[in-house]
Amino acid sequence: MMNETPQTQLNSTLEDASVLQQNDQLMRVARCAIVTLDAECRFLQTSASIQALTGYEPSDLIGTSYYDLIADDWREKVQSTGCISPDGEEIQQEFPLQMTDGKLCWVRHSAVQLQQAGEIRYQCMIQDITASKQTDVALQRTQRRNQALLDALPDMMIVVTRGGQLTGFHISPESDSLSVSRKVAAQQQNIHSLGLPEVITDELMMHLDMALDVGRVQTFEFQMPNQTSTGKDDLRDFFEARLSAVNEDEALVLIRNVTPLKKIQQELRQHNEILHTVSEFGMELSGKLSDRYVAMHAVDAAVRLTNANEGFLATVHGEPEILYMMGSYDEREVLSALRNPTGVIARVLETQKTELISNVETEPGYQRFVPHAKSLLMVPLHGRDELIGLLYLEARSSDRFNEERMATLHLITDRIEAFLENARLYRQKNEELEERRRLYEEVRQLEQLKTDMIRIASHDLKNPLAAILGYVEMLTWDGDENFSQTQLEYLNNIETAAKKMQRITSSILSLERIKQMAQQTSSERIDVAELVRRTVSEQMDFAVRFKHVINRNVPDAPIAISGDAIQLHEALSNIINNAIKYTPQQGQIDVSVTVKDTTVQVRVKDSGFGIPEDKQARLFSPFYRATTEETREIEGTGLGLHLVKNIIERHNGTMFFHSVYGEGSTFGFDLPILLG
């Protein structure tokens, strides 16, 4: 592996490219890449999506060090810990990569050890976490800053006795969130006179007693209406009270407004929920190919990310179809609107851009599907090169949708499009497969009908042909006395045509019988040597008529195969019969049987007319005869060799053929020997 050049490694990468490209679209959507490293952390393979993370072409990285991509101030740290484990343990790290444009791309790196052909390699998953890293850093920085401010500036400090008497106080002049009486505090009156709600005062006194009794700091939180709240929005502030004993009878109470901290915590929770929803959505749909299943989870995730109340997902490629609805929608009404779009639906389908409408009452042409809807968010979904779907979300308040939530929704729309496109293609392939099955069944039935008709027609022709031949024979018994020479020629032509029809019907019936017998899968042990000897003997009388010499070269020892003796006898008889017919008188025919490895080879060589090269390609086709000037008068149906080929192939054998026009032909077949 150390001696491989970058070009060799690139060739190896290209050979395996199909594996990396299968999920390349999903990897681009998920902002991740898969790479393979050697033991020196050099690139062996990489998915095309690495370019989006680094800016480098995949081919430029092959053979280079992975560490060269790591940012300068992180490279030494990563090298010291190692991005791969020689012990085979899984490695997980986070560090920034230096992109070609100088920017940093934070990634989560996971590596596992593989062994391929005795060589140790490492397969790594690299996932872009730049956005979440920046968000986390910003949130942590804001949280620390606000925490420091809150720690330094409590809204109110008071000293209270066990009986509730104020003995010391300090209220921040900037604090207006606590609706307490500064005058009461200044006069050091009882805590119940401060103006705090009674339930909060009671809880404060309970924790004060606990702080004095146990000597430990007590903490509790409470809420109060925001001073700027109108009552309709129900805005509330959050406070934290810390109580610590000063002496046996007094406690210091620090009260501070923690509303900003609560908001940050809430934003952090929402951020985590968004990340969880996006991650859960991707994992749930990974490998799923049902478009309705994809749509159900897509609508559910979209509703959670945007706080929508209702929504649906529909396909708009071809005939519109509702894949999933959440809410009280009338499917027929929605389908009608998609088939004949107007207003905002028509605009989105035409522009293929996302639309956010905060107040549907002011939107001309808005078609109401559900009651109480106040705002609308529509996202067009694209396939590879066309619009395939529409995500339709509605909310019951006008401020529910905003640019931030729309941007959040776009975190999953790319994945929805990819999953939906894959599901659409999968369903399309299934429909095509089902259509092919239906067509195959129709063809099978038509083939069976054709076979039945041929069998019936061929069978029913036998009796009329036999009658014709019988009457012709009877007429020719005394033909010289009863018929003229012309009439005798007519009778001869009738007899020739009838016999030709008889041979055709016999061949067709033989072919159908062979197919039927093959379906019944009958098999027996056959001695090929004996079969050849017997078949040659049967053809000797026919060969004598042509004054041919037949040479037989067959081993004495048995050669066992498995098959149907009747079918194989018919195939061999056909080959020898053809050799006799297509060889001029006083010719030579050699029949041989040889064993080669686990195969028995049967050959029939003649010194006949031979077959022109341009006619050899279709030689085994049904009803085809390679007619030449020399063979024009030889009778035949063109089914014999087709029949032989069918028989041999059904016995797991192969046909042999060689012919030189004007010199002769060799026909034969190879069959597997029955071992043991």
XYZ file of C-alpha atoms in Angstrom:
676
model
C 0.000 0.000 0.000
C 2.927 2.300 0.751
C 4.195 1.837 -2.859
C 0.926 2.845 -4.502
C 1.048 6.074 -6.445
C -1.719 8.693 -6.107
C -2.851 7.720 -9.619
C -3.184 4.049 -8.567
C -5.090 5.113 -5.486
C -7.298 7.321 -7.631
C -8.030 4.373 -9.941
C -8.943 2.279 -6.904
C -11.194 5.069 -5.728
C -12.922 5.302 -9.090
C -13.519 1.532 -9.103
C -15.418 1.821 -5.835
C -17.089 5.115 -6.740
C -20.487 3.515 -7.274
C -20.612 2.489 -3.602
C -19.873 6.036 -2.417
C -22.265 7.621 -4.898
C -25.343 5.574 -3.893
C -26.116 7.867 -0.939
C -24.210 10.924 -2.167
C -27.367 13.014 -2.468
C -28.320 12.307 1.134
C -24.761 13.022 2.308
C -24.846 16.409 0.598
C -28.144 17.211 2.305
C -26.807 16.075 5.693
C -23.549 18.012 5.146
C -21.373 14.967 5.671
C -18.756 12.949 3.792
C -17.290 9.447 3.951
C -13.548 8.948 3.428
C -11.175 5.985 3.615
C -7.667 6.494 5.065
C -4.591 4.292 5.165
C -2.500 3.704 8.302
C -0.593 6.976 7.588
C -3.873 8.938 7.435
C -3.628 9.457 3.675
C -6.780 9.621 1.584
C -7.596 6.414 -0.335
C -11.229 7.111 -1.129
C -13.655 9.973 -0.592
C -17.264 10.734 -1.423
C -18.068 13.617 -3.755
C -19.683 15.520 -0.853
C -16.187 16.253 0.598
C -16.017 19.209 -1.792
C -18.869 20.981 0.051
C -16.944 20.653 3.356
C -13.439 21.558 2.142
C -13.691 23.104 -1.311
C -11.307 20.488 -2.705
C -12.145 18.159 -5.575
C -12.157 14.529 -4.362
C -9.467 13.588 -6.904
C -7.153 16.335 -5.523
C -7.214 14.752 -2.058
C -6.301 11.173 -3.025
C -2.837 10.366 -1.654
C -2.588 13.528 0.500
C -2.476 13.606 4.296
C -5.728 14.102 6.165
C -3.852 16.207 8.743
C -3.040 18.808 6.056
C -6.757 19.728 5.970
C -6.932 20.441 9.720
C -6.642 24.099 10.814
C -3.086 25.093 11.790
C -3.762 25.769 15.478
C -5.569 22.413 15.830
C -3.324 20.168 13.723
C -0.744 19.389 16.433
C -3.445 18.629 19.004
C -5.280 16.237 16.647
C -2.011 14.567 15.615
C -1.088 13.976 19.256
C -4.379 12.193 19.967
C -4.631 10.657 16.497
C -7.632 10.706 14.169
C -7.423 6.900 13.811
C -6.738 4.138 16.319
C -4.164 1.438 15.445
C -5.845 -0.744 18.094
C -9.085 -0.720 16.138
C -11.031 1.353 18.671
C -13.627 3.797 17.379
C -12.396 7.417 17.379
C -14.673 10.454 17.736
C -13.346 14.021 17.685
C -14.415 17.547 16.831
C -12.039 19.992 15.120
C -12.014 22.596 12.322
C -10.934 21.950 8.719
C -9.239 24.671 6.643
C -11.307 25.264 3.483
C -9.836 26.440 0.174
C -11.380 29.916 0.682
C -9.663 30.316 4.068
C -12.797 29.723 6.135
C -13.036 27.106 8.867
C -15.489 24.218 8.730
C -16.074 22.557 12.094
C -16.599 18.805 11.732
C -17.395 15.814 13.893
C -14.932 13.050 12.935
C -15.704 9.360 13.555
C -13.321 6.589 12.460
C -13.493 2.795 12.526
C -10.900 0.239 11.441
C -11.511 -2.046 8.446
C -9.515 -4.907 6.980
C -9.667 -5.313 3.193
C -7.599 -8.004 1.462
C -5.253 -8.206 4.446
C -4.686 -4.445 4.532
C -5.791 -2.223 7.397
C -7.836 0.798 6.381
C -9.913 3.318 8.258
C -13.354 4.483 7.226
C -14.291 7.910 8.556
C -17.554 9.839 8.728
C -17.010 13.618 8.594
C -20.090 15.708 9.500
C -20.339 19.491 9.244
C -21.251 20.923 12.686
C -20.226 24.524 11.971
C -23.724 25.965 12.381
C -24.473 24.184 15.650
C -20.947 24.961 16.932
C -21.348 28.666 16.256
C -24.810 28.669 17.823
C -23.604 26.829 20.923
C -20.633 29.167 21.336
C -22.848 32.232 20.958
C -25.409 30.912 23.427
C -22.741 29.960 25.964
C -21.088 33.384 25.641
C -24.412 35.163 26.115
C -25.339 32.932 29.018
C -22.027 33.599 30.805
C -22.305 37.346 30.253
C -25.870 37.566 31.523
C -25.085 35.284 34.435
C -22.215 37.547 35.488
C -24.442 40.611 35.313
C -27.198 38.958 37.293
C -24.765 37.713 39.902
C -23.326 41.202 40.341
C -26.582 43.168 40.402
C -29.398 41.668 42.490
C -32.664 43.560 42.211
C -33.279 43.635 45.960
C -31.359 42.825 49.150
C -33.139 42.799 52.502
C -32.416 41.550 56.018
C -35.419 39.973 57.705
C -35.909 38.676 61.223
C -37.643 35.423 62.036
C -40.719 37.471 62.876
C -40.716 39.187 59.469
C -39.306 42.561 60.532
C -37.154 44.369 57.938
C -33.826 45.331 59.563
C -31.906 46.166 56.373
C -32.657 46.696 52.710
C -31.314 47.686 49.306
C -33.392 48.020 46.142
C -31.524 48.629 42.899
C -32.578 51.985 41.444
C -32.689 50.402 37.964
C -35.043 47.684 39.125
C -38.659 48.298 38.227
C -39.676 44.674 37.798
C -40.527 44.174 41.471
C -43.772 45.854 42.483
C -42.704 46.499 46.095
C -43.108 49.524 48.282
C -39.772 51.322 48.595
C -41.327 53.492 51.313
C -42.218 50.463 53.454
C -38.723 49.070 52.987
C -37.175 52.414 53.935
C -39.239 52.563 57.138
C -38.108 49.012 57.973
C -41.639 47.764 58.460
C -42.821 44.132 58.366
C -42.137 42.129 55.203
C -45.866 41.526 54.720
C -46.212 45.261 54.030
C -43.812 45.207 51.053
C -46.615 44.569 48.601
C -45.466 41.155 47.398
C -48.262 38.663 46.740
C -49.196 36.885 49.961
C -48.357 33.433 48.603
C -44.817 34.587 47.704
C -44.354 36.240 51.118
C -45.463 33.039 52.879
C -43.025 30.937 50.814
C -40.224 33.413 51.565
C -40.863 33.181 55.338
C -40.935 29.364 55.142
C -37.494 29.282 53.469
C -36.246 31.929 55.950
C -37.120 29.638 58.886
C -35.335 26.749 57.140
C -32.218 28.878 56.532
C -32.101 29.911 60.214
C -32.812 26.382 61.498
C -30.383 24.365 59.338
C -27.785 27.057 58.684
C -27.660 26.425 54.917
C -28.536 28.672 51.993
C -32.098 28.230 50.754
C -33.208 29.030 47.201
C -36.563 29.224 45.513
C -38.022 30.800 42.389
C -41.266 32.673 41.813
C -43.074 34.538 39.048
C -44.817 37.906 38.929
C -46.704 39.749 36.194
C -44.471 41.926 34.033
C -44.907 45.623 34.872
C -45.331 46.479 31.170
C -47.856 43.710 30.532
C -51.315 44.793 29.348
C -52.941 41.698 30.792
C -53.815 40.302 27.377
C -50.344 38.995 26.602
C -49.824 37.522 30.113
C -46.132 38.438 30.189
C -44.385 37.341 33.382
C -41.014 37.910 35.023
C -39.024 35.204 36.794
C -37.202 35.830 40.091
C -34.783 33.867 42.223
C -34.619 34.342 46.003
C -31.548 33.223 47.989
C -31.740 33.234 51.788
C -28.737 32.775 54.097
C -28.551 33.134 57.894
C -26.786 36.260 59.222
C -27.250 35.272 62.872
C -29.675 33.156 64.856
C -32.590 35.549 64.257
C -31.829 37.314 60.962
C -31.379 36.216 57.364
C -30.088 37.991 54.255
C -32.502 37.746 51.319
C -31.171 38.401 47.784
C -33.854 38.682 45.091
C -32.884 39.063 41.452
C -34.696 39.051 38.159
C -33.643 35.947 36.207
C -35.990 36.492 33.255
C -33.141 37.008 30.728
C -31.498 33.811 31.966
C -34.790 31.949 31.657
C -35.178 33.241 28.113
C -31.687 32.018 27.239
C -32.434 28.651 28.805
C -35.693 28.508 26.863
C -33.868 29.402 23.627
C -31.288 26.727 24.398
C -34.042 24.176 24.986
C -35.723 25.205 21.744
C -32.384 24.965 19.952
C -31.837 21.467 21.340
C -35.410 20.497 20.443
C -34.821 21.705 16.880
C -31.597 19.726 16.602
C -33.318 16.689 18.113
C -36.275 17.016 15.732
C -33.998 17.375 12.691
C -31.805 14.452 13.782
C -34.805 12.286 14.689
C -36.440 13.086 11.348
C -33.348 11.996 9.416
C -32.883 8.781 11.393
C -36.575 7.858 11.271
C -36.740 8.138 7.490
C -33.343 6.634 6.708
C -33.961 3.718 4.364
C -37.758 4.292 4.228
C -39.233 4.208 0.728
C -42.947 4.758 1.359
C -43.980 8.243 0.227
C -46.917 8.307 2.667
C -44.643 7.338 5.566
C -42.220 10.091 4.545
C -45.075 12.608 4.287
C -46.461 11.710 7.741
C -43.124 12.330 9.471
C -42.406 15.390 7.325
C -45.667 17.112 8.316
C -45.185 16.131 11.972
C -41.628 17.543 12.043
C -42.666 20.713 10.174
C -45.530 21.369 12.607
C -43.196 20.957 15.595
C -40.482 23.199 14.136
C -42.862 26.031 13.193
C -45.544 25.658 15.918
C -48.169 25.287 13.205
C -51.634 23.952 14.050
C -52.536 22.192 10.798
C -50.853 21.159 7.602
C -50.660 18.719 4.719
C -48.179 17.460 2.149
C -49.293 16.821 -1.411
C -47.618 15.753 -4.625
C -48.163 18.050 -7.608
C -46.228 16.086 -10.227
C -48.856 14.846 -12.657
C -52.198 14.175 -10.958
C -52.159 15.853 -7.470
C -52.329 13.475 -4.517
C -52.640 14.157 -0.772
C -50.012 12.031 0.977
C -50.766 13.127 4.561
C -53.026 15.652 6.326
C -52.951 16.910 9.922
C -56.084 18.834 10.827
C -59.715 19.066 9.767
C -59.120 19.290 6.013
C -61.600 18.128 3.389
C -59.471 16.053 1.011
C -61.790 16.577 -1.963
C -61.746 20.347 -1.444
C -57.941 20.449 -1.214
C -57.506 18.244 -4.297
C -59.871 20.479 -6.259
C -57.789 23.531 -5.296
C -54.573 21.791 -6.384
C -56.049 20.668 -9.712
C -57.302 24.196 -10.464
C -54.934 26.442 -8.459
C -55.741 30.104 -7.842
C -54.426 32.846 -5.566
C -51.397 32.081 -3.412
C -51.364 28.367 -4.332
C -51.100 29.221 -8.033
C -48.384 31.783 -7.260
C -46.239 29.307 -5.293
C -46.622 26.616 -7.963
C -45.598 29.121 -10.633
C -42.683 30.847 -8.837
C -41.651 27.679 -6.933
C -40.624 29.859 -3.971
C -41.594 29.675 -0.291
C -44.344 32.092 0.800
C -45.136 33.343 4.327
C -48.452 35.126 4.836
C -48.910 36.562 8.338
C -52.550 37.563 7.840
C -54.586 35.443 5.444
C -57.567 37.839 5.750
C -55.688 40.414 3.682
C -54.490 37.910 1.074
C -56.563 38.146 -2.136
C -57.659 34.798 -3.492
C -56.944 32.931 -0.242
C -59.027 29.753 -0.052
C -59.907 28.730 3.500
C -59.654 24.989 4.155
C -59.908 25.010 7.986
C -61.610 27.450 10.373
C -59.653 29.881 12.599
C -56.540 29.894 10.373
C -54.755 33.267 10.631
C -51.342 32.702 8.989
C -49.989 30.504 6.218
C -46.606 29.039 5.244
C -46.176 27.187 1.933
C -42.964 25.459 0.840
C -42.544 24.005 -2.685
C -40.647 20.700 -2.771
C -38.330 19.916 -5.669
C -37.133 16.648 -7.142
C -34.094 16.232 -9.330
C -35.286 18.541 -12.075
C -38.926 19.374 -11.389
C -41.466 20.401 -8.754
C -42.811 17.282 -7.038
C -44.690 18.429 -3.925
C -46.131 21.157 -1.724
C -45.848 21.499 2.078
C -48.806 23.557 3.355
C -48.843 24.795 7.005
C -51.408 26.979 8.823
C -51.510 28.570 12.292
C -54.333 30.054 14.359
C -52.399 33.198 15.311
C -50.908 35.829 13.030
C -47.514 35.935 14.784
C -46.837 32.182 14.805
C -44.814 32.138 11.563
C -41.766 34.363 11.051
C -38.515 34.429 9.089
C -36.666 32.602 11.876
C -39.105 29.694 11.916
C -39.133 29.612 8.139
C -35.327 29.301 8.193
C -35.647 26.550 10.802
C -38.084 24.689 8.562
C -35.568 24.794 5.717
C -33.259 22.638 7.870
C -35.412 19.651 6.911
C -36.929 20.629 3.553
C -33.839 19.422 1.660
C -34.157 16.069 3.404
C -37.898 15.938 2.765
C -37.227 16.516 -0.929
C -34.541 13.807 -1.050
C -36.616 11.240 0.865
C -39.756 12.086 -1.118
C -37.929 11.822 -4.449
C -36.461 8.446 -3.467
C -39.895 7.234 -2.360
C -41.458 8.523 -5.602
C -38.856 6.744 -7.718
C -39.296 3.576 -5.645
C -43.068 3.634 -6.146
C -42.598 4.368 -9.841
C -40.260 1.379 -10.181
C -42.743 -0.822 -8.313
C -45.547 0.295 -10.600
C -43.370 -0.428 -13.634
C -42.500 -3.840 -12.195
C -46.168 -4.581 -11.551
C -47.001 -3.525 -15.105
C -44.292 -5.835 -16.425
C -45.678 -8.687 -14.342
C -49.140 -8.016 -15.736
C -47.807 -7.921 -19.293
C -45.798 -11.082 -18.665
C -48.926 -12.846 -17.440
C -50.819 -11.702 -20.534
C -47.983 -12.896 -22.777
C -47.845 -16.194 -20.900
C -51.566 -16.707 -21.392
C -51.289 -15.776 -25.075
C -48.327 -18.138 -25.438
C -50.329 -20.910 -23.826
C -53.263 -20.140 -26.120
C -50.938 -20.201 -29.126
C -49.429 -23.501 -27.985
C -52.859 -25.035 -27.483
C -54.043 -23.844 -30.880
C -50.907 -25.202 -32.597
C -51.218 -28.514 -30.785
C -54.918 -28.833 -31.632
C -54.410 -27.760 -35.231
C -51.438 -30.091 -35.717
C -53.250 -32.993 -34.106
C -56.463 -32.406 -36.051
C -54.526 -32.244 -39.324
C -53.124 -35.753 -38.895
C -56.360 -37.587 -39.764
C -57.250 -35.523 -42.881
C -53.657 -35.808 -44.122
C -53.677 -39.568 -43.558
C -56.936 -39.780 -45.530
C -55.505 -37.678 -48.380
C -52.347 -39.799 -48.569
C -54.402 -42.989 -48.420
C -56.704 -41.970 -51.250
C -53.783 -40.713 -53.347
C -52.069 -44.072 -52.906
C -55.253 -45.893 -53.902
C -55.658 -43.695 -56.981
C -52.104 -44.397 -58.142
C -52.444 -48.197 -57.916
C -53.907 -48.275 -61.406
C -52.851 -44.780 -62.379
C -51.443 -45.681 -65.768
C -54.789 -47.037 -66.913
C -57.149 -44.452 -65.382
C -55.206 -41.146 -65.520
C -53.249 -39.160 -68.010
C -49.633 -38.205 -67.411
C -50.666 -34.698 -66.369
C -53.189 -36.061 -63.879
C -50.554 -38.396 -62.430
C -48.255 -35.396 -61.938
C -51.099 -33.660 -60.111
C -51.493 -36.669 -57.822
C -47.745 -36.747 -57.224
C -47.771 -33.045 -56.265
C -50.693 -33.669 -53.896
C -48.803 -36.535 -52.255
C -45.604 -34.458 -51.915
C -47.463 -31.509 -50.356
C -49.427 -33.759 -47.988
C -46.269 -35.532 -46.813
C -44.584 -32.156 -46.225
C -47.546 -31.038 -44.110
C -47.352 -34.340 -42.259
C -43.671 -33.753 -41.426
C -44.382 -30.188 -40.266
C -47.196 -31.293 -37.945
C -45.034 -34.129 -36.601
C -42.181 -31.692 -35.878
C -44.503 -29.207 -34.172
C -46.017 -31.928 -32.023
C -42.524 -33.205 -31.174
C -41.419 -29.702 -30.135
C -44.484 -29.198 -27.946
C -44.014 -32.669 -26.467
C -40.385 -31.856 -25.594
C -41.444 -28.621 -23.853
C -44.169 -30.442 -21.940
C -41.811 -33.244 -20.898
C -39.207 -30.693 -19.788
C -41.737 -29.137 -17.423
C -42.344 -32.563 -15.900
C -38.570 -32.851 -15.157
C -38.306 -36.630 -15.681
C -34.733 -37.926 -15.439
C -32.929 -41.271 -15.618
C -29.404 -42.650 -15.828
C -28.322 -42.961 -19.489
C -25.265 -44.586 -21.100
C -24.327 -42.148 -23.873
C -22.060 -44.686 -25.614
C -24.891 -47.212 -25.888
C -27.337 -44.486 -26.975
C -25.019 -43.441 -29.834
C -24.393 -47.039 -30.963
C -28.137 -47.786 -31.031
C -29.034 -44.557 -32.864
C -26.339 -45.064 -35.530
C -27.576 -48.626 -36.130
C -31.128 -47.345 -36.613
C -29.939 -44.862 -39.272
C -27.819 -47.355 -41.243
C -30.611 -48.352 -43.664
C -31.263 -44.707 -44.472
C -27.518 -44.121 -45.073
C -27.331 -47.141 -47.396
C -29.928 -45.523 -49.676
C -27.433 -42.685 -50.233
C -24.465 -45.118 -50.453
C -22.812 -43.350 -47.499
C -20.092 -44.771 -45.258
C -20.691 -44.228 -41.519
C -17.653 -44.480 -39.248
C -18.401 -44.925 -35.565
C -15.787 -44.110 -32.894
C -17.457 -44.855 -29.545
C -15.721 -46.068 -26.334
C -16.663 -49.518 -25.061
C -16.868 -48.322 -21.450
C -20.200 -46.832 -20.312
C -20.455 -43.036 -20.057
C -23.239 -42.110 -17.646
C -25.319 -38.942 -17.813
C -28.664 -37.930 -16.317
C -31.571 -37.063 -18.585
C -34.463 -38.194 -20.733
C -33.411 -41.008 -23.088
C -36.322 -40.457 -25.510
C -35.515 -36.765 -25.969
C -31.763 -37.327 -26.393
C -32.412 -40.154 -28.871
C -34.628 -37.837 -30.898
C -31.965 -35.091 -30.863
C -29.157 -37.415 -31.987
C -31.377 -39.048 -34.645
C -32.153 -35.617 -36.061
C -28.456 -34.678 -36.314
C -27.455 -37.975 -38.014
C -30.490 -37.845 -40.322
C -29.521 -34.306 -41.422
C -25.926 -35.431 -42.071
C -27.213 -38.225 -44.313
C -29.676 -36.000 -46.212
C -27.320 -33.056 -46.764
C -24.358 -35.130 -47.981
C -24.160 -36.068 -51.694
C -24.190 -39.774 -52.525
C -21.161 -41.886 -51.606
C -20.270 -39.488 -48.820
C -18.637 -40.115 -45.445
C -20.121 -39.523 -41.996
C -18.031 -39.825 -38.812
C -19.797 -40.246 -35.449
C -17.554 -39.917 -32.370
C -17.890 -39.834 -28.595
C -15.086 -38.453 -26.384
C -14.762 -37.539 -22.727
C -13.104 -34.268 -21.695
C -12.855 -33.467 -17.977
C -16.441 -33.736 -16.678
C -18.086 -33.459 -20.096
C -18.979 -35.976 -22.804
C -18.673 -34.649 -26.373
C -20.774 -36.127 -29.196
C -19.841 -35.102 -32.761
C -21.354 -35.947 -36.185
C -19.083 -34.866 -39.050
C -20.135 -35.128 -42.697
C -18.581 -34.466 -46.091
C -21.717 -32.736 -47.291
C -22.625 -29.447 -48.935
C -21.804 -27.268 -45.943
C -23.586 -24.052 -44.945
C -22.679 -20.551 -46.202
C -21.333 -18.298 -43.452
C -24.027 -15.648 -43.951
C -26.744 -18.231 -43.198
C -25.196 -19.716 -40.063
C -26.380 -17.108 -37.515
C -30.071 -18.123 -37.754
C -29.444 -21.829 -38.148
C -31.137 -22.844 -34.863
C -34.154 -20.527 -35.270
C -37.557 -22.205 -35.703
C -38.780 -22.702 -39.279
C -35.475 -21.477 -40.734
C -33.697 -23.453 -43.474
C -30.266 -22.473 -44.805
C -31.272 -23.245 -48.385
C -28.626 -23.219 -51.114
C -28.653 -24.178 -54.779
C -27.529 -27.696 -53.843
C -30.077 -28.240 -51.047
C -33.104 -26.558 -52.588
C -34.829 -29.850 -53.446
C -34.145 -31.521 -50.079
C -37.301 -31.680 -47.994
C -37.389 -30.230 -44.472
C -39.420 -28.105 -42.051
C -36.757 -25.944 -40.423
C -37.758 -27.187 -36.969
C -35.273 -30.026 -36.511
C -32.219 -28.107 -35.279
C -34.392 -25.833 -33.148
C -35.814 -28.969 -31.526
C -32.297 -30.394 -30.957
C -31.070 -27.150 -29.361
C -34.057 -27.082 -26.982
C -33.426 -30.667 -25.883
C -29.687 -30.167 -25.260
C -30.130 -26.900 -23.341
C -32.820 -28.486 -21.161
C -30.199 -31.107 -20.243
C -27.755 -28.333 -19.158
C -25.688 -28.950 -22.279
C -24.316 -26.825 -25.109
C -24.560 -27.181 -28.873
C -21.489 -27.511 -31.119
C -21.492 -26.441 -34.768
C -18.867 -25.843 -37.431
C -19.371 -25.688 -41.185
C -17.431 -24.710 -44.286
C -19.483 -24.218 -47.424
C -18.517 -26.816 -50.019
C -16.555 -28.964 -47.543
C -19.037 -30.219 -44.969
C -20.381 -29.643 -41.467
C -19.921 -30.898 -37.928
C -22.858 -30.878 -35.516
C -22.824 -32.121 -31.947
C -23.335 -31.347 -28.308
C -21.602 -31.432 -24.904
C -23.357 -32.835 -21.831
C -22.241 -33.017 -18.172
C -21.179 -36.488 -17.026
C -22.982 -38.003 -14.061
C -20.252 -38.208 -11.398
C -20.228 -41.007 -8.821
